[in-house]
Amino acid sequence: MSHAAAETLLSVRNLCTYFGSEDGVVKAVDGVSFDLAQGETLGVVGESGSGKSVTSLSLLRLVPEPPGKIVRGEVVFQGQDILSLPLEAVRHIRGKRISMIFQDPMTSLNPFMRISTQLAELTRLHLRHTKREAHEHAVRMLETVGIPDARRRADDYPHEFSGGMRQRVMIAMALSCQPELLIADEPTTALDVTIQAQILELIRSLKNQIGLSVILITHDLGVVAGMTDRVVVMYAGKVFEQAPTPELFARPANPYTKALLRSMPDPEAAGGTLYQIPGLPPDVARLPAGCPFAPRCERAEDVCRREFPPFVQLTRDHFSLCHFAAEIYSRPHTPDA
């Protein structure tokens, strides 16, 4: 899909979400901006602590206050800034027009309520279904996401489902009101490889069936390669690079992106040591001067440790936060360098 040709569904500008702590202000999300076109799948990647999940929670104003606070920014969804709407108006958007799949379905489902009851709550609230209509809709949604014997299983409790089936229930719940946007936050983290593939294929097929737009948050670049149209790479609460997926893999323009790609396992490689990015992600309450990645970067020079890097535009859709972005972009990318 051409990002430029499609209508913009979501536009995020200078989003900043901070947390108060004993160590000072933690800038979990600090100036994040990106666009999402209708029908597009956007991947958001980065190591743990890079700000991916807090970004997704901020989009729907689900950040717990306190200790968190969205201090500034815009999240414009079809012409409405979610951050400036009354909370009651936001509740009408959540679950109906924008839905979210959380990392751990067991903590997202109420263990004391039957699956059908939890699914029915949404459609009774947003679609004004009667009790009977809501139950029938719940069964249909469970069938849609591939739950065997859905009519009988609908009245089971969450603990009676496997991890993969619980994740399917979460997808059914997220899609019950036919939202325009699905935010999937690490939807396959706790699942084995076979079930991961099934869940991702399910999201892809449902996206194609109903024209859904998707924000897929993950640390797995293999998933990103097969599922997304564009990628946002995050580090230390900031966007370090964004580009169309094929271009990001072929011509990364940021040392952090290159390091992430280099650390991907190569199924064709015979033995050898898996590359590991040196050091640890920074403490976002105590970021170093200059580039946050400089202490771990093999390309870093004095300017990187002294001055915060510019956000360089390389092509119409490719941007990189790096002093040497143009130089890195001009060189062919190889997996081992």
XYZ file of N, CA, C and O in Angstrom, residues 6 37 54 61 125-126 130 153 159 180 182 208 228 231 279-281 290 298 313:
80
model
N -2.952 6.796 0.542
C -4.066 6.460 1.418
C -4.377 7.610 2.366
O -3.507 8.408 2.719
N -1.923 5.306 7.957
C -2.909 5.414 6.886
C -3.995 4.356 7.051
O -3.795 3.329 7.709
N 4.065 2.135 26.421
C 3.538 3.387 26.971
C 2.964 4.253 25.846
O 1.949 4.922 26.026
N -5.339 7.025 26.146
C -5.373 7.643 27.480
C -5.603 6.598 28.570
O -6.426 6.765 29.473
N -22.778 -2.404 25.490
C -22.439 -1.000 25.753
C -22.380 -0.189 24.466
O -22.994 0.874 24.359
N -21.632 -0.682 23.481
C -21.350 0.123 22.287
C -22.369 -0.065 21.163
O -22.612 0.869 20.393
N -29.312 -6.417 22.773
C -30.015 -7.052 23.885
C -29.130 -8.175 24.436
O -28.113 -8.530 23.827
N -18.105 -23.534 24.188
C -16.961 -22.934 24.869
C -17.232 -21.502 25.330
O -16.533 -20.979 26.195
N -9.714 -19.663 32.591
C -8.704 -20.669 32.951
C -8.923 -21.996 32.220
O -8.037 -22.850 32.209
N -12.067 0.580 13.593
C -11.285 1.016 12.445
C -9.791 0.796 12.675
O -9.014 0.686 11.731
N -6.858 -1.333 15.176
C -6.499 -2.335 16.179
C -5.058 -2.093 16.620
O -4.143 -2.044 15.794
N -7.449 -8.085 6.372
C -7.799 -8.054 4.946
C -9.301 -8.152 4.730
O -9.843 -7.550 3.801
N 4.108 -5.991 8.376
C 3.886 -4.550 8.376
C 4.205 -3.882 7.041
O 4.958 -4.400 6.223
N 7.591 0.852 9.477
C 8.146 0.551 10.793
C 8.589 1.838 11.485
O 9.187 2.720 10.856
N 26.160 -3.450 26.131
C 25.566 -2.592 27.147
C 24.096 -2.845 27.351
O 23.524 -3.830 26.862
N 23.458 -1.929 28.064
C 22.035 -2.038 28.405
C 21.303 -0.767 27.991
O 21.918 0.301 27.873
N 19.987 -0.857 27.771
C 19.223 0.358 27.489
C 19.399 1.363 28.618
O 19.576 0.979 29.783
N 23.808 14.362 24.716
C 23.964 13.904 23.339
C 22.975 12.811 22.988
O 21.843 12.778 23.456
N 28.657 1.584 18.100
C 29.984 1.349 17.538
C 30.408 2.449 16.568
O 31.584 2.555 16.223
N 15.676 13.663 7.251
C 14.815 13.092 6.216
C 15.682 12.624 5.062
O 16.395 13.408 4.433
